Structure formats: structure tokens, C-alpha cells
PDB file of C-alpha atoms in Angstrom:
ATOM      1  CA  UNK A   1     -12.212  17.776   1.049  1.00  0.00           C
ATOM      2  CA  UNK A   2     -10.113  14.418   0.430  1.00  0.00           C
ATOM      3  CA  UNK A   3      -8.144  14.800  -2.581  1.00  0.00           C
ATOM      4  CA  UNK A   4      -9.335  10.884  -3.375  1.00  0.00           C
ATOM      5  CA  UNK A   5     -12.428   9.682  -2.322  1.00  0.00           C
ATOM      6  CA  UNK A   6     -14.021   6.486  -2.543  1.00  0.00           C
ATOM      7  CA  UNK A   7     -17.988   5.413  -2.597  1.00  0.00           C
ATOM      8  CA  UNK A   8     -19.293   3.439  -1.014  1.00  0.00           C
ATOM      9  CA  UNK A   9     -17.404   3.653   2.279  1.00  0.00           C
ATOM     10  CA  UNK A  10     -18.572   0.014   2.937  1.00  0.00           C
ATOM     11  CA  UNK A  11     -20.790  -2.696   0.706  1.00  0.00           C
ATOM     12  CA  UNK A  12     -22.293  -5.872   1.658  1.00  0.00           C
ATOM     13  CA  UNK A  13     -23.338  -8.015  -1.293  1.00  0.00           C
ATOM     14  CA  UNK A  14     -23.983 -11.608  -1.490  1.00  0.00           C
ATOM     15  CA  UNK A  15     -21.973 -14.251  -3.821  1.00  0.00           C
ATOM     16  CA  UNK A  16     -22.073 -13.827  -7.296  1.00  0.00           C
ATOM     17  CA  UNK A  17     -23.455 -10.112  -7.358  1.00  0.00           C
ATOM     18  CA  UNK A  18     -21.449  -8.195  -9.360  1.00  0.00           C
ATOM     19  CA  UNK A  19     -20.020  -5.146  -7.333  1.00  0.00           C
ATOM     20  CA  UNK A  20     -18.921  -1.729  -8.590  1.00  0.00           C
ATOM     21  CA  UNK A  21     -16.485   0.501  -6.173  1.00  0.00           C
ATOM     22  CA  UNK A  22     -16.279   4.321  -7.217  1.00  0.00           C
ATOM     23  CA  UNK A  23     -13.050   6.523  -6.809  1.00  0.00           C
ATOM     24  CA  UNK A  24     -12.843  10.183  -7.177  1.00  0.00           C
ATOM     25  CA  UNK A  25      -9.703  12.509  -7.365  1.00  0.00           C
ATOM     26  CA  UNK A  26      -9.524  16.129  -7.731  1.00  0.00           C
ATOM     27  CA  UNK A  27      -5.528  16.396  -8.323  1.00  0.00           C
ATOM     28  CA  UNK A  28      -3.823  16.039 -11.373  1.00  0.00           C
ATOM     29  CA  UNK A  29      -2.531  12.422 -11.808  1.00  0.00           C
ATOM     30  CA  UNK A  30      -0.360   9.907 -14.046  1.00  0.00           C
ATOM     31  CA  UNK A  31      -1.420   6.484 -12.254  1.00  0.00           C
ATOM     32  CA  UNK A  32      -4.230   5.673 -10.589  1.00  0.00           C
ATOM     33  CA  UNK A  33      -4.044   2.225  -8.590  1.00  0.00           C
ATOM     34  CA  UNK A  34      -6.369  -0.024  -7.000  1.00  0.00           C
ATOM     35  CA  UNK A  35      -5.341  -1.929  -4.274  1.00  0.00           C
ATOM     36  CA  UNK A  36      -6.354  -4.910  -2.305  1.00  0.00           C
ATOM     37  CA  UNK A  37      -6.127  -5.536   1.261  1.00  0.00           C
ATOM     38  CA  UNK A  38      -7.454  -8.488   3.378  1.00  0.00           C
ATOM     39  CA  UNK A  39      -7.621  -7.992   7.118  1.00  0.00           C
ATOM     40  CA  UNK A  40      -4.845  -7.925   9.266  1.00  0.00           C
ATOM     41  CA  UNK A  41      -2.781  -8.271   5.819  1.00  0.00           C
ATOM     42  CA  UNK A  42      -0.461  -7.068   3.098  1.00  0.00           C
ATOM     43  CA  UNK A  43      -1.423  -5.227   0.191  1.00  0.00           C
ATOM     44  CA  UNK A  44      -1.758  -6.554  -3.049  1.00  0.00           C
ATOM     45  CA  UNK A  45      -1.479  -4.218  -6.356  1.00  0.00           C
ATOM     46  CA  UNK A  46      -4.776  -4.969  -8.193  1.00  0.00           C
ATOM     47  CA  UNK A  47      -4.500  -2.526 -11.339  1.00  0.00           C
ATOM     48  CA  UNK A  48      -2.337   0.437 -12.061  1.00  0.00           C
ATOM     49  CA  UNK A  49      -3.688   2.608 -15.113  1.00  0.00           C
ATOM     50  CA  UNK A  50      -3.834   6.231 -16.874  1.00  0.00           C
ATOM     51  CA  UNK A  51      -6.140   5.917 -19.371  1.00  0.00           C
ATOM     52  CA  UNK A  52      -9.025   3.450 -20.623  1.00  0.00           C
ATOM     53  CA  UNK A  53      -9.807   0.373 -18.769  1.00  0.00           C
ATOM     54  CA  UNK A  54      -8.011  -3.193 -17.920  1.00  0.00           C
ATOM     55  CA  UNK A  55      -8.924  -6.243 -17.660  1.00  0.00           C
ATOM     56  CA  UNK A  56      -7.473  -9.218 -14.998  1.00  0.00           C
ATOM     57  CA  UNK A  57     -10.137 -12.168 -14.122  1.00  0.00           C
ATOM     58  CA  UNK A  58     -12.977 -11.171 -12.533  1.00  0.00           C
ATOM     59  CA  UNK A  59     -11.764  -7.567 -11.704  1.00  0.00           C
ATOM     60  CA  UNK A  60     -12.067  -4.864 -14.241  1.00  0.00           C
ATOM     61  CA  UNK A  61     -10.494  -0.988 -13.702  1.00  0.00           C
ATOM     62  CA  UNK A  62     -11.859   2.017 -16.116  1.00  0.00           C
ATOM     63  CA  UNK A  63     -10.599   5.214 -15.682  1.00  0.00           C
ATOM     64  CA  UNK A  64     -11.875   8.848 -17.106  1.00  0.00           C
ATOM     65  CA  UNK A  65      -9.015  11.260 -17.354  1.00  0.00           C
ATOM     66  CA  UNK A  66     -11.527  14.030 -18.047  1.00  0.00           C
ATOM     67  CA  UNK A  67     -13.829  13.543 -15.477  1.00  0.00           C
ATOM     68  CA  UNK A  68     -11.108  12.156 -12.763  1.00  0.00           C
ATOM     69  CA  UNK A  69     -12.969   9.002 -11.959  1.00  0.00           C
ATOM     70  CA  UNK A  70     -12.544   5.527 -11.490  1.00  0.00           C
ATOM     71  CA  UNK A  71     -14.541   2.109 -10.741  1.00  0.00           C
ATOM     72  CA  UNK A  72     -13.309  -1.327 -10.170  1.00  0.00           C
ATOM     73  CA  UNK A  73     -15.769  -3.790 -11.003  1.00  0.00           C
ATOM     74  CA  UNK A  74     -15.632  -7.237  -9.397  1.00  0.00           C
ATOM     75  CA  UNK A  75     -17.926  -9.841 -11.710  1.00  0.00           C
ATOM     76  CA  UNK A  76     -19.359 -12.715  -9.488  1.00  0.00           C
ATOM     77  CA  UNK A  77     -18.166 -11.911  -6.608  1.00  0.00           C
ATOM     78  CA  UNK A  78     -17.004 -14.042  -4.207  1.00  0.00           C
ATOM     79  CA  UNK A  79     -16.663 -14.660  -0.256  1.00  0.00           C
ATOM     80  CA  UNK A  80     -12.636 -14.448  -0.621  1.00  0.00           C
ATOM     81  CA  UNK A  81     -12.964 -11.106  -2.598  1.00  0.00           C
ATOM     82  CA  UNK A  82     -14.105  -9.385   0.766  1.00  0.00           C
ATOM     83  CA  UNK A  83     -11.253  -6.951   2.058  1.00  0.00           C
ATOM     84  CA  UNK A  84     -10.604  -3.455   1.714  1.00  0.00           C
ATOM     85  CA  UNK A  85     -10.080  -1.969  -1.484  1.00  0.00           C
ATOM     86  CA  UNK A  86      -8.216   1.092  -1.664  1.00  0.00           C
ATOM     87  CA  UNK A  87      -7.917   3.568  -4.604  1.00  0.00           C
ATOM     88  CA  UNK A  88      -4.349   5.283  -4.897  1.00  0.00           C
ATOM     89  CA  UNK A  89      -3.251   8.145  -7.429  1.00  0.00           C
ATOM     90  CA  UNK A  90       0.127   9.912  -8.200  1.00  0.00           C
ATOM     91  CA  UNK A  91       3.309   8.155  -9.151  1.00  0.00           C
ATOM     92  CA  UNK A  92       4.696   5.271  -7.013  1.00  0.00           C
ATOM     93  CA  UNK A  93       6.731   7.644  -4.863  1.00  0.00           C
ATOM     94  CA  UNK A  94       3.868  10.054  -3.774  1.00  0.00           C
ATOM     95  CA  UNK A  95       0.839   8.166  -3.952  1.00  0.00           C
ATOM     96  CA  UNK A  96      -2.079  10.167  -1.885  1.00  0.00           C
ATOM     97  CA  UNK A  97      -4.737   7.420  -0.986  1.00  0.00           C
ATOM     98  CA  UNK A  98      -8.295   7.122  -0.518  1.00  0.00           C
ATOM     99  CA  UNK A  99      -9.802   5.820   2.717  1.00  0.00           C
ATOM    100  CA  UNK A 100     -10.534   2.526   1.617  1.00  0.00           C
ATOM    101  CA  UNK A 101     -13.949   0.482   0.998  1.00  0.00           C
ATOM    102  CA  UNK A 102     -14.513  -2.579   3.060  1.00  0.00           C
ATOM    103  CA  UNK A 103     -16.284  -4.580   1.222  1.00  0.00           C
ATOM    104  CA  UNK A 104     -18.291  -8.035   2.577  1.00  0.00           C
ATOM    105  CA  UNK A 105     -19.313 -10.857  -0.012  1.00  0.00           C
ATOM    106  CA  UNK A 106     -21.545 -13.364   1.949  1.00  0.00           C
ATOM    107  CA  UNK A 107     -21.975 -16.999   0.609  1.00  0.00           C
TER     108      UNK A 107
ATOM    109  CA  UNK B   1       9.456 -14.025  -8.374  1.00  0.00           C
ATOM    110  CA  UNK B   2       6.985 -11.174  -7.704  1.00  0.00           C
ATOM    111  CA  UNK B   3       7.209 -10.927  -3.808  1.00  0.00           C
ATOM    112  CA  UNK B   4       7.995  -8.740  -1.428  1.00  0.00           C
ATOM    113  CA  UNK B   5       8.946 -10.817   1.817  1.00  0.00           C
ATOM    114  CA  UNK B   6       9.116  -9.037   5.410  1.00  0.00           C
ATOM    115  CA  UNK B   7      10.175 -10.445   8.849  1.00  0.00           C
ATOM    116  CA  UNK B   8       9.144 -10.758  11.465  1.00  0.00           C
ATOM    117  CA  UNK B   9       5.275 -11.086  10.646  1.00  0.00           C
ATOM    118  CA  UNK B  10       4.685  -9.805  14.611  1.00  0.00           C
ATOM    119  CA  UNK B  11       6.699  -7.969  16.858  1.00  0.00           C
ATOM    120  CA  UNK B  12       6.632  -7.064  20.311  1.00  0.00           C
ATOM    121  CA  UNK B  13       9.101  -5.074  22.146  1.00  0.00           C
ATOM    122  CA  UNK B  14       9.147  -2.467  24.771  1.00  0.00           C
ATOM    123  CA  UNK B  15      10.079   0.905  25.085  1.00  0.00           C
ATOM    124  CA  UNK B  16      13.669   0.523  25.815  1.00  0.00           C
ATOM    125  CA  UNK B  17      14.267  -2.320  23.056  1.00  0.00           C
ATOM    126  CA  UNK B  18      16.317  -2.497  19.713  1.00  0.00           C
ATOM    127  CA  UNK B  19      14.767  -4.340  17.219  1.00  0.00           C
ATOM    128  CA  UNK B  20      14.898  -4.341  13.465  1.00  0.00           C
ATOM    129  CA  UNK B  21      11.944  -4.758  10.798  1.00  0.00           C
ATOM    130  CA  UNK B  22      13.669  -6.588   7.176  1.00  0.00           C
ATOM    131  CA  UNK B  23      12.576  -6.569   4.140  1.00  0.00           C
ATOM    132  CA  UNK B  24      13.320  -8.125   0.538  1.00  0.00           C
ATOM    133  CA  UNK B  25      12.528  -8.324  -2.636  1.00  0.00           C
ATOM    134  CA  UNK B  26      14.342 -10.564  -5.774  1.00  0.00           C
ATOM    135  CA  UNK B  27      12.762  -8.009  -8.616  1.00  0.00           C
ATOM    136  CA  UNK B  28      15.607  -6.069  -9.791  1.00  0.00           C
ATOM    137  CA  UNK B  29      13.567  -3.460  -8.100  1.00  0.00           C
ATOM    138  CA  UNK B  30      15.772   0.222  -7.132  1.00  0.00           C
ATOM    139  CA  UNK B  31      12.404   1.877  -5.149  1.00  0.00           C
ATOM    140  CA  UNK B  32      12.133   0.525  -1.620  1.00  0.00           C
ATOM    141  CA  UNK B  33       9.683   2.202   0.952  1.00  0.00           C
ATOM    142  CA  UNK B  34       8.451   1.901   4.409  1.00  0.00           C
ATOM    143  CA  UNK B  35       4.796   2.491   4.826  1.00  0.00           C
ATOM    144  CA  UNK B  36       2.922   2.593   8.367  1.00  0.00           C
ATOM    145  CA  UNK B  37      -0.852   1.526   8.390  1.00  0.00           C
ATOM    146  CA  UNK B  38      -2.550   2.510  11.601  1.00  0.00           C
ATOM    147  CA  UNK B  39      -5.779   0.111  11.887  1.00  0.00           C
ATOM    148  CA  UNK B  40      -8.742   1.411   9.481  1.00  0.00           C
ATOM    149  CA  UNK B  41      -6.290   4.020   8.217  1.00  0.00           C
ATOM    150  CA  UNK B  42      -4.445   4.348   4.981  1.00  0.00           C
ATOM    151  CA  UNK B  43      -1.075   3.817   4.715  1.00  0.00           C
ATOM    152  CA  UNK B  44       0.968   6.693   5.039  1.00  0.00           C
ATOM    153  CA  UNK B  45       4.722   7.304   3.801  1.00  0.00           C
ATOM    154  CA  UNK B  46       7.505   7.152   5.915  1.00  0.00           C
ATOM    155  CA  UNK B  47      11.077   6.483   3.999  1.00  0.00           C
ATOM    156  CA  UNK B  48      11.997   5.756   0.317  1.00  0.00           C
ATOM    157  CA  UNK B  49      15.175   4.534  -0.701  1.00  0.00           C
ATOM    158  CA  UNK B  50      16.262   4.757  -4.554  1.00  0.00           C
ATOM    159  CA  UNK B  51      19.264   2.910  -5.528  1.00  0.00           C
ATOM    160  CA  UNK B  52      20.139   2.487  -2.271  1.00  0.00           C
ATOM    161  CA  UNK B  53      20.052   6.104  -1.756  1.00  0.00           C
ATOM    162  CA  UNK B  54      17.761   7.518   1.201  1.00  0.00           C
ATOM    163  CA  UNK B  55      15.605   9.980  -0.771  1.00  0.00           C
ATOM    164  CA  UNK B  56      12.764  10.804   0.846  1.00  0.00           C
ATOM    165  CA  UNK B  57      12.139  10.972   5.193  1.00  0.00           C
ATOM    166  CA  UNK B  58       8.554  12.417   5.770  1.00  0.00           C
ATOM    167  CA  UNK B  59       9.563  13.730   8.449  1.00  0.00           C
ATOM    168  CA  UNK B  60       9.942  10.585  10.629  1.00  0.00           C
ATOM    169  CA  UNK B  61      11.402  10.345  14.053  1.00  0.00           C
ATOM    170  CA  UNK B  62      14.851   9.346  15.043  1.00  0.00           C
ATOM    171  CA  UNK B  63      13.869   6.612  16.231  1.00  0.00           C
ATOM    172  CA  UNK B  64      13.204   5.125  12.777  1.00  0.00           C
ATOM    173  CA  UNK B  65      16.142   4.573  10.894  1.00  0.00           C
ATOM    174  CA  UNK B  66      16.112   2.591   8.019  1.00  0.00           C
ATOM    175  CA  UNK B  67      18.963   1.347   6.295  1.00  0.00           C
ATOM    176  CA  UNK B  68      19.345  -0.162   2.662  1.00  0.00           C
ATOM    177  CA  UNK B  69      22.589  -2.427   2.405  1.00  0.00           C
ATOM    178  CA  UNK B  70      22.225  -3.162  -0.701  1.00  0.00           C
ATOM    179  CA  UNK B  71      19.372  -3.314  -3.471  1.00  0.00           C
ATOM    180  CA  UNK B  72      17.783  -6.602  -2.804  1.00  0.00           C
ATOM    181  CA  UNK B  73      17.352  -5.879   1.158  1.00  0.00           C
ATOM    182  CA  UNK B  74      16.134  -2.994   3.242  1.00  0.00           C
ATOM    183  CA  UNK B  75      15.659  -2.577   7.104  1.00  0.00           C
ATOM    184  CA  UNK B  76      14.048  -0.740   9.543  1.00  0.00           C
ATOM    185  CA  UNK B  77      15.995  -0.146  13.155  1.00  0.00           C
ATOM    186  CA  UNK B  78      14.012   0.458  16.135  1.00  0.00           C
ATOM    187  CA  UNK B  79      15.179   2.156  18.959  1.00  0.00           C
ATOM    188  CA  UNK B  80      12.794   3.856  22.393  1.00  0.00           C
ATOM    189  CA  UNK B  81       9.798   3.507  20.177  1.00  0.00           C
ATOM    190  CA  UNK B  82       6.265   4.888  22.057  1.00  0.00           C
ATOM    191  CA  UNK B  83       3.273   3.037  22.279  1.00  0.00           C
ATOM    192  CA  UNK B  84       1.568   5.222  19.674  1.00  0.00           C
ATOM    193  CA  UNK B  85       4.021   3.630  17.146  1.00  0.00           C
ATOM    194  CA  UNK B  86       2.395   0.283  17.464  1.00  0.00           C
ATOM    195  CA  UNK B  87       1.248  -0.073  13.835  1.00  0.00           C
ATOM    196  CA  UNK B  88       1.550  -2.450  10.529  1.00  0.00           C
ATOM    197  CA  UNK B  89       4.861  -1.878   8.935  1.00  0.00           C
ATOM    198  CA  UNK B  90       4.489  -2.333   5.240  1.00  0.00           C
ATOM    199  CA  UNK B  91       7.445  -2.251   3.015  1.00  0.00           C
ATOM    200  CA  UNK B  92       6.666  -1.846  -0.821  1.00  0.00           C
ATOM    201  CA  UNK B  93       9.256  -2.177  -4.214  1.00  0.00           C
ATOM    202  CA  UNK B  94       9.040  -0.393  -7.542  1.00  0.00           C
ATOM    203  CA  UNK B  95      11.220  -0.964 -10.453  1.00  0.00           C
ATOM    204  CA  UNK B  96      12.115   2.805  -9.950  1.00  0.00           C
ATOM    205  CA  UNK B  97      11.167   5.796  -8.213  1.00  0.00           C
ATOM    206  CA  UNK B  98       8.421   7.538 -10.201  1.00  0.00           C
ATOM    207  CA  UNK B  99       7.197  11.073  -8.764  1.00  0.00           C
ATOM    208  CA  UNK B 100       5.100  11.741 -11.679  1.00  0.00           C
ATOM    209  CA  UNK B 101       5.070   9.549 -14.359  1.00  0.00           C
ATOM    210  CA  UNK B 102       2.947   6.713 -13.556  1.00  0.00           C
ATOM    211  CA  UNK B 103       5.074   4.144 -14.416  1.00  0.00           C
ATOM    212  CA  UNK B 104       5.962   2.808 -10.890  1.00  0.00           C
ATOM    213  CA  UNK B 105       3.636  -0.146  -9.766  1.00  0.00           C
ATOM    214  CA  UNK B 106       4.075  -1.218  -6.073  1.00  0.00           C
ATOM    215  CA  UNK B 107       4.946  -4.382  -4.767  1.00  0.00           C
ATOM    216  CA  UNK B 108       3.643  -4.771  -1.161  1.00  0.00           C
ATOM    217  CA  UNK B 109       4.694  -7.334   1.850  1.00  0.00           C
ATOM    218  CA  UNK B 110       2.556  -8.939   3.767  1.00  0.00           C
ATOM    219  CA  UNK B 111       3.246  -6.235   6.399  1.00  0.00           C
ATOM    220  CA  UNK B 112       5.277  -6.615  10.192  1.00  0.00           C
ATOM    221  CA  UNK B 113       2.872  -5.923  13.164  1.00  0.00           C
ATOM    222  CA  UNK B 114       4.084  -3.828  15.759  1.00  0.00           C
ATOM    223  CA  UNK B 115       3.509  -4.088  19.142  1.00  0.00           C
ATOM    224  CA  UNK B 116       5.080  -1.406  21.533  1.00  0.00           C
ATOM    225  CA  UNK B 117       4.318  -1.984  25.608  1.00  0.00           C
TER     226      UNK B 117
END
């Protein structure tokens, strides 16, 4: 078993849905981050929390210590949102990551 | 000035060749790393430098050697790479090496693609 694992593995949705992506973890963590990735591209540091939930935009990040889960939530999603979204926890040096969710946002 | 800035973007080179993969950053940051991203694959740890300080090689082949000259700039030298090494090259800042407490967000480049014939 992964030690991060992310749901759905891949989402189509069409513009303006709003679009929830699910992380699990079963080790012990400090951080949790959601990343961003557009193909062929750099990554982009979306959210990096430990507790509670943040807030940037359209993109929200909640996070339940207890239960070791996570979901970014994009709110009217757009075509340029569609990329791969990858969940990351651990501290910056050892971050174990999840396999990713491609996600598609048709117009 | 929040970025991360690699060079080249894309890179081709054969077997025999020396090349070098750069990378800098203009954040004060004293974590540098190198990732490598196979296609449709996480990225997985390969170096990480703290003040300039090599501190962690996952086990990476001699063929890899990075080099931090000072804390704004860190390479990667090439030498006899395979094939199998053509990947994306991502290098990634922190304000400081965290193993555990959370407090290290990561900068990312856009990434150097590497071609190996």
C-alpha cells in the first residue's frame, strides 16, 4: 500500500464545476502539500498546511490530522486549472508523494 | 522574487558528453534540491544541499554530481549519462531544510528536459 494516495486517479469535469481531489496518508506527518503541475512543466506549490484549512482564490486545502486526510477543492473550475495535482506529506526535505491526479476541465 | 529559474529548458547530449543542468533562486533560500520526474511518475529525490553543504545523495550515480557554489546557485554536472536517465530535472528551494517540522515550503523550476541518445 502507497503511504499517500490520491482519488480520483483522473477527473474530467466541464467549466465551472466545482471539483474536489482526495488525498490519503497513513504516516505520521507535519506538512502536507498540494502541488500543481501542467504538462511537460514545473511545479508550482499550491498549499502547504498541518492543521485546518486555507484559503487562496479559487483553490481551497482542508486537512484532518485525526483521520489523515486531505481535499483540495477547486471552485469554478476552469480550462487552465487542468494539470496534475499532486498531494505531498513530510517536511520539505523528505517529502513522500502521491501519484498524482490528472485532472481535465473542458470549456 | 519568488522563482526558481533553471537552464537549459531542453537538453540533448549523448552518452559520452559533459553537460551541466543550473539552477537559481534570489530567496535567501539555504535548501536546494535536485528532483528527477520520469513521465507520469512522481518526482523522486536525488541531492539536497543545505547551506551549501551536500546533505543528502539518495543514492545517486557518479555520474550526477551536483555542486553548490554558493547559496543563490546550484548545478548539476553530467558526465556518460545512459539513456534511462533521460528525464525532467527539477530543482526546488526552501528557506531551510526541514526533515520534520513542516515548515519548509518548496519552490519549484520550471524543470530541464533531458534527452540522452
Amino acid at each position: 500500500k502507497n503511504e499517500v494516495e490520491q482519488s480520483p486517479q483522473n477527473l474530467t469535469a466541464q467549466e465551472g464545476e466545482f471539483i474536489t481531489i482526495n488525498c490519503s496518508y497513513s504516516v505520521g506527518i507535519s506538512a502536507l502539500h498540494w502541488l500543481q503541475q501542467h504538462p511537460g512543466g514545473g511545479i508550482v506549490s499550491l498549499f502547504m498546511l498541518s492543521s485546518g484549512k486555507k484559503k487562496h482564490g479559487r483553490l481551497i486545502a482542508t486537512i484532518n490530522i485525526q483521520e489523515k486526510h486531505s481535499s483540495l477543492h477547486i471552485t469554478a473550475s476552469h480550462p487552465r486549472d487542468s494539470a496534475v495535482y499532486i498531494c505531498a506529506v513530510g517536511g520539505s526535505e523528505k517529502l513522500v508523494f502521491g501519484k498524482g491526479m490528472k485532472l481535465t476541465v473542458n470549456p | 522574487d519568488t522563482e526558481v529559474t533553471q537552464t537549459p529548458k531542453h537538453l540533448v547530449m549523448g552518452m559520452t558528453n559533459k553537460k551541466s543542468l543550473k539552477c537559481e533562486q534570489h530567496m535567501g533560500h539555504r535548501a536546494m534540491y535536485w528532483y528527477k520526474q520520469k513521465a507520469k511518475k512522481p518526482p523522486e529525490l536525488m541531492f539536497v544541499y543545505s547551506y551549501e553543504k551536500l546533505s543528502i545523495n539518495e543514492s545517486v550515480p557518479s555520474r550526477f554530481s551536483p555542486e553548490c557554489p554558493n547559496s543563490s546557485l546550484l548545478n548539476l554536472h553530467l558526465h556518460a549519462l545512459q539513456p534511462e536517465d533521460s528525464a525532467l530535472y527539477l530543482c526546488a528551494s526552501s528557506q531551510d531544510r526541514s526533515r520534520d517540522q513542516g515548515s519548509g515550503e518548496l519552490f519549484f523550476g520550471e524543470g530541464s528536459r533531458l534527452t540522452v541518445l
